[in-house]
Amino acid sequence: MKRRNLFTTMAAALALATVPATAALADNPVLKIGFVGVTSGPAAAWGISNQRSMETRAAWLNEIGGYKIGDVTYDIEIVSFDDQKDPKRAIAGMEKMAQEGIHYVVGPNVDDGAAAVRPVAEANGIIYFPYAFPKALYTAPASNAVLGMVANYQSGPAIYKYLKEEKGVKTVAFIAANESDPLSQRDSGLVAAEALGLEAVSANVTYQVDTTDFTPVLTPVIRTRPDLLVLSGVTPANAPQLIRSARELGFQGLISTETAQDAQVLRESAGDLANGFISVGGASTPEIASDMMKEFVARYTEMFGEYNDESNTKVYALEYILATLAENPAAINDVEAFKQTMDTFEVPNPYMKGDAVMRYVGMSSFGQRRQVAVPLVVNVFQDGEFETLFVAEVD
Amino acid sequence: MEQVVANGIYLGSQYAMIALGLTLIFALMNVLNFAHGQMYVIGGFVTYTFYGQFQMPFLLALLMSCLTLTVLGALIEKFLFGPVIRRSAREESTMLLAAGIAFLLDAIILLVFGEKQRGVPKIVDGVFNWDFRIIMPYDRILICALAILSIVAFITFMQFSRTGRALRALAQDRDAAQLMGVNVNRYSMIGFALGAMLAGLVGGLLVTITGVNLGMGGPTSIKAFLMVMIGGAGVISGAIVGGFILGMLEAVGLAVLSQYGDITYLVIFVALMIFLTIRPQGLMGKPWG
């Protein structure tokens, strides 16, 4: 009897707790935006920062009354699917989005997942924003994928050129996890480095993605004594361990990567050994963040207890989707209208100081506008924080 | 070469510690604990919380990891594995339960500790450098020594304590142990808690070197199973030998085969398959179980 009472009370409490949220959502029609990405396993930080950025922004918009597209104000609902970094799961996730009538999806986070979902997205009229770099996804005849960040073949040459000219780098070594994204990033990084006249002294060494002790892996690389060690496609979980092992093995050269990292993770796991580590940063470091970006960070922190620096870039995809729909409300159920709007779309960037704009780029790399314009911010880690090394633009 | 041997010994001591708890639980209960890696991860996160977040002394944080996992292990045995073993004679029941617990613990870890990689301040600064022939940070040397010390303490406990003797009797013959007055249910719970505690201990030790994240559980379990297969399932000394062999194979493979890409574990798996075809019971296991 007591147990029954307890369950009744819990059910009532649960019902009461859900009433206000349902009521708030019931005021406006709901616009569903999907997320298909990795939110479990070693690369979970990549997808969770995506998902939480979207949820934070959606909650914020809903709190202030919704988002106006044409004459209708919508509440935003984020529908998420964990693909576990498995292409088969990514396909299932994209099919789920199609079944729910969703036309705009953020993700997947990795190359093979992004490539796998392409047929599903194209067959079901879905525009998706992957964080994956294969050019075939964004080059005609493909037209439904929009790169959500700066690709390594765009950031790598800029970083190597800077380090060659400013730091006198002559030799470079690459190390990558033995899976598709890091290996393709290593290969394109190698091409970029050699094109700049840098000598690659080591580029064959790879490691299993679940490696936890990198000293044995790095030992042969460090023996080649490169000026620059590139951690190709490194996950935020592996970066501090690699840096720590390299420094402990006596490596005194520069270390860089073309993926985004999190300052707190580096601070905790590598400490001062990570000083000087160069990475592609989020698009809103303190030097360039607007008040709106600061409020986003505060809201994210309040919702989830801790901010993730990767969200500096990942805040953008949802904003681009909504702003493009606002520009052309007909696109809400018509992705062809969305594609047409992409060619001329340009609105102020609310997350950056100054006169930065949000627009679609990619003509140079893909021959069509299939990339969001986020600034290429190259950071250096110093004493627990990222500092902006230089900022560039991509097209 | 010296560096390779040093890396191998260091990795071997880690791996032996990881495999010990797994093989203990298998020996006592015939349970393949797929959640062993997740228990290791929880141990790492508990030490991270107390040492890294609350800035308590490292040894106290390590003790908290051991205590947490002891309690967790005891509860899992009492309320999950114990009843299932009593009610079902089918071995796959416990295997499925173990897999389910692994998923559950993964979800709990994500909820409680988040998705990020976590690390703690180094417990000892500095690097031992013998003329660039052996380079080993002092904290690794310390963790290696502590791991070996823990293994010795565990063996001593199993060999000379009353509880250890009861556990060994249980592992050798459950029915005979019961006839000799060993409380099977009680010692099963103690044994499972001890195995979980070992996972927590090694997780707490290694968080100072490798950090910890929620994705480490599955791969850790797989490596632990490898070591147990090499050494012989359910044999304590086999787990230790298996751990050191795997550590040495990995260190040598990474040094010698690195120029051919990431084929070290491919070679290890092929060698293991050939080995198990010849000696399926592992190095120190008995063919009859």
mmCIF file with all atom_site columns, C-alpha atoms in Angstrom, chain A residues 148-331:
data_model
loop_
_atom_site.group_PDB
_atom_site.id
_atom_site.type_symbol
_atom_site.label_atom_id
_atom_site.label_alt_id
_atom_site.label_comp_id
_atom_site.label_asym_id
_atom_site.label_entity_id
_atom_site.label_seq_id
_atom_site.pdbx_PDB_ins_code
_atom_site.Cartn_x
_atom_site.Cartn_y
_atom_site.Cartn_z
_atom_site.occupancy
_atom_site.B_iso_or_equiv
_atom_site.pdbx_formal_charge
_atom_site.auth_seq_id
_atom_site.auth_comp_id
_atom_site.auth_asym_id
_atom_site.auth_atom_id
_atom_site.pdbx_PDB_model_num
ATOM 1   C CA . GLY A 1 148 ? 29.411 23.591 -40.110 1.00 0.00 ? 148 GLY A CA 1
ATOM 2   C CA . MET A 1 149 ? 32.978 24.650 -39.378 1.00 0.00 ? 149 MET A CA 1
ATOM 3   C CA . VAL A 1 150 ? 36.367 25.392 -40.919 1.00 0.00 ? 150 VAL A CA 1
ATOM 4   C CA . ALA A 1 151 ? 37.923 22.351 -42.615 1.00 0.00 ? 151 ALA A CA 1
ATOM 5   C CA . ASN A 1 152 ? 41.436 21.216 -41.804 1.00 0.00 ? 152 ASN A CA 1
ATOM 6   C CA . TYR A 1 153 ? 42.542 21.747 -45.424 1.00 0.00 ? 153 TYR A CA 1
ATOM 7   C CA . GLN A 1 154 ? 41.556 25.377 -44.922 1.00 0.00 ? 154 GLN A CA 1
ATOM 8   C CA . SER A 1 155 ? 43.058 25.881 -41.458 1.00 0.00 ? 155 SER A CA 1
ATOM 9   C CA . GLY A 1 156 ? 46.131 23.621 -41.821 1.00 0.00 ? 156 GLY A CA 1
ATOM 10  C CA . PRO A 1 157 ? 47.920 25.591 -44.534 1.00 0.00 ? 157 PRO A CA 1
ATOM 11  C CA . ALA A 1 158 ? 47.244 28.843 -42.648 1.00 0.00 ? 158 ALA A CA 1
ATOM 12  C CA . ILE A 1 159 ? 48.708 27.416 -39.439 1.00 0.00 ? 159 ILE A CA 1
ATOM 13  C CA . TYR A 1 160 ? 51.772 25.843 -41.092 1.00 0.00 ? 160 TYR A CA 1
ATOM 14  C CA . LYS A 1 161 ? 52.479 29.022 -43.059 1.00 0.00 ? 161 LYS A CA 1
ATOM 15  C CA . TYR A 1 162 ? 52.275 31.090 -39.892 1.00 0.00 ? 162 TYR A CA 1
ATOM 16  C CA . LEU A 1 163 ? 54.562 28.730 -37.999 1.00 0.00 ? 163 LEU A CA 1
ATOM 17  C CA . LYS A 1 164 ? 57.026 28.537 -40.854 1.00 0.00 ? 164 LYS A CA 1
ATOM 18  C CA . GLU A 1 165 ? 57.258 32.288 -41.203 1.00 0.00 ? 165 GLU A CA 1
ATOM 19  C CA . GLU A 1 166 ? 56.936 33.327 -37.556 1.00 0.00 ? 166 GLU A CA 1
ATOM 20  C CA . LYS A 1 167 ? 58.539 30.415 -35.683 1.00 0.00 ? 167 LYS A CA 1
ATOM 21  C CA . GLY A 1 168 ? 61.023 29.093 -38.239 1.00 0.00 ? 168 GLY A CA 1
ATOM 22  C CA . VAL A 1 169 ? 59.486 25.626 -38.479 1.00 0.00 ? 169 VAL A CA 1
ATOM 23  C CA . LYS A 1 170 ? 61.269 23.439 -41.046 1.00 0.00 ? 170 LYS A CA 1
ATOM 24  C CA . THR A 1 171 ? 60.375 19.855 -40.141 1.00 0.00 ? 171 THR A CA 1
ATOM 25  C CA . VAL A 1 172 ? 57.044 18.374 -39.187 1.00 0.00 ? 172 VAL A CA 1
ATOM 26  C CA . ALA A 1 173 ? 55.794 15.036 -37.834 1.00 0.00 ? 173 ALA A CA 1
ATOM 27  C CA . PHE A 1 174 ? 52.201 13.829 -37.971 1.00 0.00 ? 174 PHE A CA 1
ATOM 28  C CA . ILE A 1 175 ? 50.455 11.399 -35.659 1.00 0.00 ? 175 ILE A CA 1
ATOM 29  C CA . ALA A 1 176 ? 46.839 10.321 -36.071 1.00 0.00 ? 176 ALA A CA 1
ATOM 30  C CA . ALA A 1 177 ? 44.322 7.888  -34.671 1.00 0.00 ? 177 ALA A CA 1
ATOM 31  C CA . ASN A 1 178 ? 43.716 4.912  -36.905 1.00 0.00 ? 178 ASN A CA 1
ATOM 32  C CA . GLU A 1 179 ? 40.279 5.895  -38.191 1.00 0.00 ? 179 GLU A CA 1
ATOM 33  C CA . SER A 1 180 ? 38.904 7.734  -41.167 1.00 0.00 ? 180 SER A CA 1
ATOM 34  C CA . ASP A 1 181 ? 38.721 11.358 -39.951 1.00 0.00 ? 181 ASP A CA 1
ATOM 35  C CA . PRO A 1 182 ? 42.166 11.671 -38.395 1.00 0.00 ? 182 PRO A CA 1
ATOM 36  C CA . LEU A 1 183 ? 43.805 9.739  -41.239 1.00 0.00 ? 183 LEU A CA 1
ATOM 37  C CA . SER A 1 184 ? 42.251 11.921 -43.929 1.00 0.00 ? 184 SER A CA 1
ATOM 38  C CA . GLN A 1 185 ? 43.227 15.015 -41.945 1.00 0.00 ? 185 GLN A CA 1
ATOM 39  C CA . ARG A 1 186 ? 46.767 13.701 -41.636 1.00 0.00 ? 186 ARG A CA 1
ATOM 40  C CA . ASP A 1 187 ? 46.963 13.073 -45.381 1.00 0.00 ? 187 ASP A CA 1
ATOM 41  C CA . SER A 1 188 ? 45.682 16.509 -46.328 1.00 0.00 ? 188 SER A CA 1
ATOM 42  C CA . GLY A 1 189 ? 47.910 18.100 -43.678 1.00 0.00 ? 189 GLY A CA 1
ATOM 43  C CA . LEU A 1 190 ? 50.900 16.274 -45.111 1.00 0.00 ? 190 LEU A CA 1
ATOM 44  C CA . VAL A 1 191 ? 50.113 17.567 -48.602 1.00 0.00 ? 191 VAL A CA 1
ATOM 45  C CA . ALA A 1 192 ? 49.700 21.119 -47.278 1.00 0.00 ? 192 ALA A CA 1
ATOM 46  C CA . ALA A 1 193 ? 52.940 20.976 -45.295 1.00 0.00 ? 193 ALA A CA 1
ATOM 47  C CA . GLU A 1 194 ? 54.952 19.631 -48.226 1.00 0.00 ? 194 GLU A CA 1
ATOM 48  C CA . ALA A 1 195 ? 53.435 22.245 -50.525 1.00 0.00 ? 195 ALA A CA 1
ATOM 49  C CA . LEU A 1 196 ? 54.833 24.877 -48.180 1.00 0.00 ? 196 LEU A CA 1
ATOM 50  C CA . GLY A 1 197 ? 58.292 23.299 -48.347 1.00 0.00 ? 197 GLY A CA 1
ATOM 51  C CA . LEU A 1 198 ? 58.232 21.695 -44.900 1.00 0.00 ? 198 LEU A CA 1
ATOM 52  C CA . GLU A 1 199 ? 59.984 18.348 -44.516 1.00 0.00 ? 199 GLU A CA 1
ATOM 53  C CA . ALA A 1 200 ? 57.788 15.586 -43.062 1.00 0.00 ? 200 ALA A CA 1
ATOM 54  C CA . VAL A 1 201 ? 60.080 13.506 -40.841 1.00 0.00 ? 201 VAL A CA 1
ATOM 55  C CA . SER A 1 202 ? 57.347 11.154 -39.616 1.00 0.00 ? 202 SER A CA 1
ATOM 56  C CA . ALA A 1 203 ? 53.853 10.585 -40.963 1.00 0.00 ? 203 ALA A CA 1
ATOM 57  C CA . ASN A 1 204 ? 53.198 6.850  -40.604 1.00 0.00 ? 204 ASN A CA 1
ATOM 58  C CA . VAL A 1 205 ? 52.658 6.501  -36.886 1.00 0.00 ? 205 VAL A CA 1
ATOM 59  C CA . THR A 1 206 ? 49.055 5.939  -35.874 1.00 0.00 ? 206 THR A CA 1
ATOM 60  C CA . TYR A 1 207 ? 47.372 4.866  -32.673 1.00 0.00 ? 207 TYR A CA 1
ATOM 61  C CA . GLN A 1 208 ? 44.188 3.090  -31.694 1.00 0.00 ? 208 GLN A CA 1
ATOM 62  C CA . VAL A 1 209 ? 41.427 5.514  -30.841 1.00 0.00 ? 209 VAL A CA 1
ATOM 63  C CA . ASP A 1 210 ? 41.024 3.937  -27.395 1.00 0.00 ? 210 ASP A CA 1
ATOM 64  C CA . THR A 1 211 ? 44.705 4.311  -26.481 1.00 0.00 ? 211 THR A CA 1
ATOM 65  C CA . THR A 1 212 ? 45.190 5.704  -23.005 1.00 0.00 ? 212 THR A CA 1
ATOM 66  C CA . ASP A 1 213 ? 48.972 5.633  -22.689 1.00 0.00 ? 213 ASP A CA 1
ATOM 67  C CA . PHE A 1 214 ? 50.715 7.416  -25.537 1.00 0.00 ? 214 PHE A CA 1
ATOM 68  C CA . THR A 1 215 ? 54.325 7.160  -24.403 1.00 0.00 ? 215 THR A CA 1
ATOM 69  C CA . PRO A 1 216 ? 55.072 3.975  -26.377 1.00 0.00 ? 216 PRO A CA 1
ATOM 70  C CA . VAL A 1 217 ? 53.228 5.360  -29.413 1.00 0.00 ? 217 VAL A CA 1
ATOM 71  C CA . LEU A 1 218 ? 55.065 8.669  -29.384 1.00 0.00 ? 218 LEU A CA 1
ATOM 72  C CA . THR A 1 219 ? 58.541 7.376  -28.624 1.00 0.00 ? 219 THR A CA 1
ATOM 73  C CA . PRO A 1 220 ? 59.501 6.698  -32.288 1.00 0.00 ? 220 PRO A CA 1
ATOM 74  C CA . VAL A 1 221 ? 57.949 9.990  -33.420 1.00 0.00 ? 221 VAL A CA 1
ATOM 75  C CA . ILE A 1 222 ? 59.841 12.081 -30.901 1.00 0.00 ? 222 ILE A CA 1
ATOM 76  C CA . ARG A 1 223 ? 63.100 10.393 -31.927 1.00 0.00 ? 223 ARG A CA 1
ATOM 77  C CA . THR A 1 224 ? 62.732 12.057 -35.359 1.00 0.00 ? 224 THR A CA 1
ATOM 78  C CA . ARG A 1 225 ? 63.071 15.440 -33.568 1.00 0.00 ? 225 ARG A CA 1
ATOM 79  C CA . PRO A 1 226 ? 60.559 17.465 -35.592 1.00 0.00 ? 226 PRO A CA 1
ATOM 80  C CA . ASP A 1 227 ? 60.151 21.222 -35.152 1.00 0.00 ? 227 ASP A CA 1
ATOM 81  C CA . LEU A 1 228 ? 56.391 20.778 -35.223 1.00 0.00 ? 228 LEU A CA 1
ATOM 82  C CA . LEU A 1 229 ? 54.294 17.826 -34.053 1.00 0.00 ? 229 LEU A CA 1
ATOM 83  C CA . VAL A 1 230 ? 50.819 17.796 -35.624 1.00 0.00 ? 230 VAL A CA 1
ATOM 84  C CA . LEU A 1 231 ? 48.103 15.849 -33.808 1.00 0.00 ? 231 LEU A CA 1
ATOM 85  C CA . SER A 1 232 ? 45.871 15.208 -36.812 1.00 0.00 ? 232 SER A CA 1
ATOM 86  C CA . GLY A 1 233 ? 42.163 15.093 -36.046 1.00 0.00 ? 233 GLY A CA 1
ATOM 87  C CA . VAL A 1 234 ? 42.833 14.572 -32.362 1.00 0.00 ? 234 VAL A CA 1
ATOM 88  C CA . THR A 1 235 ? 39.850 14.256 -30.005 1.00 0.00 ? 235 THR A CA 1
ATOM 89  C CA . PRO A 1 236 ? 39.651 16.480 -26.911 1.00 0.00 ? 236 PRO A CA 1
ATOM 90  C CA . ALA A 1 237 ? 40.069 13.317 -24.826 1.00 0.00 ? 237 ALA A CA 1
ATOM 91  C CA . ASN A 1 238 ? 43.352 12.308 -26.466 1.00 0.00 ? 238 ASN A CA 1
ATOM 92  C CA . ALA A 1 239 ? 44.972 15.702 -27.000 1.00 0.00 ? 239 ALA A CA 1
ATOM 93  C CA . PRO A 1 240 ? 46.125 16.331 -23.404 1.00 0.00 ? 240 PRO A CA 1
ATOM 94  C CA . GLN A 1 241 ? 47.524 12.823 -23.074 1.00 0.00 ? 241 GLN A CA 1
ATOM 95  C CA . LEU A 1 242 ? 49.490 13.143 -26.302 1.00 0.00 ? 242 LEU A CA 1
ATOM 96  C CA . ILE A 1 243 ? 50.831 16.547 -25.301 1.00 0.00 ? 243 ILE A CA 1
ATOM 97  C CA . ARG A 1 244 ? 51.782 15.297 -21.870 1.00 0.00 ? 244 ARG A CA 1
ATOM 98  C CA . SER A 1 245 ? 53.554 12.229 -23.184 1.00 0.00 ? 245 SER A CA 1
ATOM 99  C CA . ALA A 1 246 ? 55.415 14.241 -25.840 1.00 0.00 ? 246 ALA A CA 1
ATOM 100 C CA . ARG A 1 247 ? 56.643 16.785 -23.311 1.00 0.00 ? 247 ARG A CA 1
ATOM 101 C CA . GLU A 1 248 ? 57.598 14.108 -20.805 1.00 0.00 ? 248 GLU A CA 1
ATOM 102 C CA . LEU A 1 249 ? 59.624 12.393 -23.513 1.00 0.00 ? 249 LEU A CA 1
ATOM 103 C CA . GLY A 1 250 ? 61.594 15.611 -23.826 1.00 0.00 ? 250 GLY A CA 1
ATOM 104 C CA . PHE A 1 251 ? 59.962 17.092 -26.926 1.00 0.00 ? 251 PHE A CA 1
ATOM 105 C CA . GLN A 1 252 ? 60.487 20.862 -26.897 1.00 0.00 ? 252 GLN A CA 1
ATOM 106 C CA . GLY A 1 253 ? 59.126 21.807 -30.323 1.00 0.00 ? 253 GLY A CA 1
ATOM 107 C CA . LEU A 1 254 ? 55.702 23.131 -31.248 1.00 0.00 ? 254 LEU A CA 1
ATOM 108 C CA . ILE A 1 255 ? 52.525 21.048 -31.086 1.00 0.00 ? 255 ILE A CA 1
ATOM 109 C CA . SER A 1 256 ? 49.403 21.838 -33.090 1.00 0.00 ? 256 SER A CA 1
ATOM 110 C CA . THR A 1 257 ? 46.114 20.420 -34.284 1.00 0.00 ? 257 THR A CA 1
ATOM 111 C CA . GLU A 1 258 ? 43.361 21.505 -36.647 1.00 0.00 ? 258 GLU A CA 1
ATOM 112 C CA . THR A 1 259 ? 40.510 20.369 -34.393 1.00 0.00 ? 259 THR A CA 1
ATOM 113 C CA . ALA A 1 260 ? 38.815 22.414 -31.690 1.00 0.00 ? 260 ALA A CA 1
ATOM 114 C CA . GLN A 1 261 ? 39.781 21.737 -28.094 1.00 0.00 ? 261 GLN A CA 1
ATOM 115 C CA . ASP A 1 262 ? 38.535 22.575 -24.635 1.00 0.00 ? 262 ASP A CA 1
ATOM 116 C CA . ALA A 1 263 ? 40.665 24.711 -22.322 1.00 0.00 ? 263 ALA A CA 1
ATOM 117 C CA . GLN A 1 264 ? 39.505 23.071 -19.132 1.00 0.00 ? 264 GLN A CA 1
ATOM 118 C CA . VAL A 1 265 ? 40.303 19.594 -20.403 1.00 0.00 ? 265 VAL A CA 1
ATOM 119 C CA . LEU A 1 266 ? 43.811 20.730 -21.351 1.00 0.00 ? 266 LEU A CA 1
ATOM 120 C CA . ARG A 1 267 ? 44.234 22.542 -18.048 1.00 0.00 ? 267 ARG A CA 1
ATOM 121 C CA . GLU A 1 268 ? 43.214 19.525 -15.982 1.00 0.00 ? 268 GLU A CA 1
ATOM 122 C CA . SER A 1 269 ? 44.941 16.787 -17.905 1.00 0.00 ? 269 SER A CA 1
ATOM 123 C CA . ALA A 1 270 ? 48.111 18.440 -19.191 1.00 0.00 ? 270 ALA A CA 1
ATOM 124 C CA . GLY A 1 271 ? 48.463 21.609 -17.109 1.00 0.00 ? 271 GLY A CA 1
ATOM 125 C CA . ASP A 1 272 ? 51.468 23.765 -17.969 1.00 0.00 ? 272 ASP A CA 1
ATOM 126 C CA . LEU A 1 273 ? 52.756 21.088 -20.322 1.00 0.00 ? 273 LEU A CA 1
ATOM 127 C CA . ALA A 1 274 ? 50.056 22.258 -22.760 1.00 0.00 ? 274 ALA A CA 1
ATOM 128 C CA . ASN A 1 275 ? 51.419 25.798 -22.843 1.00 0.00 ? 275 ASN A CA 1
ATOM 129 C CA . GLY A 1 276 ? 52.076 26.777 -26.444 1.00 0.00 ? 276 GLY A CA 1
ATOM 130 C CA . PHE A 1 277 ? 49.685 24.164 -27.880 1.00 0.00 ? 277 PHE A CA 1
ATOM 131 C CA . ILE A 1 278 ? 48.086 25.547 -31.030 1.00 0.00 ? 278 ILE A CA 1
ATOM 132 C CA . SER A 1 279 ? 44.560 24.577 -32.071 1.00 0.00 ? 279 SER A CA 1
ATOM 133 C CA . VAL A 1 280 ? 41.737 25.849 -34.193 1.00 0.00 ? 280 VAL A CA 1
ATOM 134 C CA . GLY A 1 281 ? 39.592 27.623 -31.712 1.00 0.00 ? 281 GLY A CA 1
ATOM 135 C CA . GLY A 1 282 ? 35.945 28.311 -31.379 1.00 0.00 ? 282 GLY A CA 1
ATOM 136 C CA . ALA A 1 283 ? 34.712 31.271 -33.344 1.00 0.00 ? 283 ALA A CA 1
ATOM 137 C CA . SER A 1 284 ? 34.108 33.463 -30.318 1.00 0.00 ? 284 SER A CA 1
ATOM 138 C CA . THR A 1 285 ? 37.154 33.713 -28.087 1.00 0.00 ? 285 THR A CA 1
ATOM 139 C CA . PRO A 1 286 ? 37.024 36.448 -25.409 1.00 0.00 ? 286 PRO A CA 1
ATOM 140 C CA . GLU A 1 287 ? 38.705 38.967 -27.697 1.00 0.00 ? 287 GLU A CA 1
ATOM 141 C CA . ILE A 1 288 ? 35.949 38.769 -30.311 1.00 0.00 ? 288 ILE A CA 1
ATOM 142 C CA . ALA A 1 289 ? 32.892 37.578 -28.353 1.00 0.00 ? 289 ALA A CA 1
ATOM 143 C CA . SER A 1 290 ? 29.819 39.821 -28.375 1.00 0.00 ? 290 SER A CA 1
ATOM 144 C CA . ASP A 1 291 ? 27.509 40.334 -25.391 1.00 0.00 ? 291 ASP A CA 1
ATOM 145 C CA . MET A 1 292 ? 25.110 37.830 -26.926 1.00 0.00 ? 292 MET A CA 1
ATOM 146 C CA . MET A 1 293 ? 27.881 35.223 -27.035 1.00 0.00 ? 293 MET A CA 1
ATOM 147 C CA . LYS A 1 294 ? 28.657 35.928 -23.394 1.00 0.00 ? 294 LYS A CA 1
ATOM 148 C CA . GLU A 1 295 ? 25.002 35.454 -22.500 1.00 0.00 ? 295 GLU A CA 1
ATOM 149 C CA . PHE A 1 296 ? 24.955 32.196 -24.473 1.00 0.00 ? 296 PHE A CA 1
ATOM 150 C CA . VAL A 1 297 ? 27.942 30.951 -22.471 1.00 0.00 ? 297 VAL A CA 1
ATOM 151 C CA . ALA A 1 298 ? 26.237 31.950 -19.216 1.00 0.00 ? 298 ALA A CA 1
ATOM 152 C CA . ARG A 1 299 ? 22.994 30.206 -20.165 1.00 0.00 ? 299 ARG A CA 1
ATOM 153 C CA . TYR A 1 300 ? 24.825 27.066 -21.324 1.00 0.00 ? 300 TYR A CA 1
ATOM 154 C CA . THR A 1 301 ? 26.759 26.974 -18.073 1.00 0.00 ? 301 THR A CA 1
ATOM 155 C CA . GLU A 1 302 ? 23.582 27.431 -16.075 1.00 0.00 ? 302 GLU A CA 1
ATOM 156 C CA . MET A 1 303 ? 21.793 24.646 -17.956 1.00 0.00 ? 303 MET A CA 1
ATOM 157 C CA . PHE A 1 304 ? 24.582 22.102 -17.976 1.00 0.00 ? 304 PHE A CA 1
ATOM 158 C CA . GLY A 1 305 ? 26.895 23.126 -15.155 1.00 0.00 ? 305 GLY A CA 1
ATOM 159 C CA . GLU A 1 306 ? 29.949 23.600 -17.320 1.00 0.00 ? 306 GLU A CA 1
ATOM 160 C CA . TYR A 1 307 ? 30.726 25.268 -20.636 1.00 0.00 ? 307 TYR A CA 1
ATOM 161 C CA . ASN A 1 308 ? 32.557 23.575 -23.493 1.00 0.00 ? 308 ASN A CA 1
ATOM 162 C CA . ASP A 1 309 ? 34.817 25.804 -25.614 1.00 0.00 ? 309 ASP A CA 1
ATOM 163 C CA . GLU A 1 310 ? 33.914 23.781 -28.699 1.00 0.00 ? 310 GLU A CA 1
ATOM 164 C CA . SER A 1 311 ? 30.466 25.316 -28.484 1.00 0.00 ? 311 SER A CA 1
ATOM 165 C CA . ASN A 1 312 ? 31.988 28.624 -29.571 1.00 0.00 ? 312 ASN A CA 1
ATOM 166 C CA . THR A 1 313 ? 31.788 27.176 -33.076 1.00 0.00 ? 313 THR A CA 1
ATOM 167 C CA . LYS A 1 314 ? 28.837 24.877 -32.578 1.00 0.00 ? 314 LYS A CA 1
ATOM 168 C CA . VAL A 1 315 ? 26.503 27.660 -31.553 1.00 0.00 ? 315 VAL A CA 1
ATOM 169 C CA . TYR A 1 316 ? 26.348 28.678 -35.195 1.00 0.00 ? 316 TYR A CA 1
ATOM 170 C CA . ALA A 1 317 ? 24.579 25.882 -37.086 1.00 0.00 ? 317 ALA A CA 1
ATOM 171 C CA . LEU A 1 318 ? 21.173 26.346 -35.457 1.00 0.00 ? 318 LEU A CA 1
ATOM 172 C CA . GLU A 1 319 ? 21.495 30.109 -35.794 1.00 0.00 ? 319 GLU A CA 1
ATOM 173 C CA . TYR A 1 320 ? 22.211 29.769 -39.525 1.00 0.00 ? 320 TYR A CA 1
ATOM 174 C CA . ILE A 1 321 ? 19.232 27.465 -40.026 1.00 0.00 ? 321 ILE A CA 1
ATOM 175 C CA . LEU A 1 322 ? 16.807 29.750 -38.228 1.00 0.00 ? 322 LEU A CA 1
ATOM 176 C CA . ALA A 1 323 ? 18.128 32.968 -39.751 1.00 0.00 ? 323 ALA A CA 1
ATOM 177 C CA . THR A 1 324 ? 17.964 31.480 -43.257 1.00 0.00 ? 324 THR A CA 1
ATOM 178 C CA . LEU A 1 325 ? 14.392 30.325 -42.659 1.00 0.00 ? 325 LEU A CA 1
ATOM 179 C CA . ALA A 1 326 ? 13.523 33.800 -41.385 1.00 0.00 ? 326 ALA A CA 1
ATOM 180 C CA . GLU A 1 327 ? 15.007 35.239 -44.555 1.00 0.00 ? 327 GLU A CA 1
ATOM 181 C CA . ASN A 1 328 ? 12.854 32.937 -46.695 1.00 0.00 ? 328 ASN A CA 1
ATOM 182 C CA . PRO A 1 329 ? 9.891  31.443 -44.771 1.00 0.00 ? 329 PRO A CA 1
ATOM 183 C CA . ALA A 1 330 ? 8.950  29.323 -47.784 1.00 0.00 ? 330 ALA A CA 1
ATOM 184 C CA . ALA A 1 331 ? 12.026 27.222 -46.996 1.00 0.00 ? 331 ALA A CA 1
#
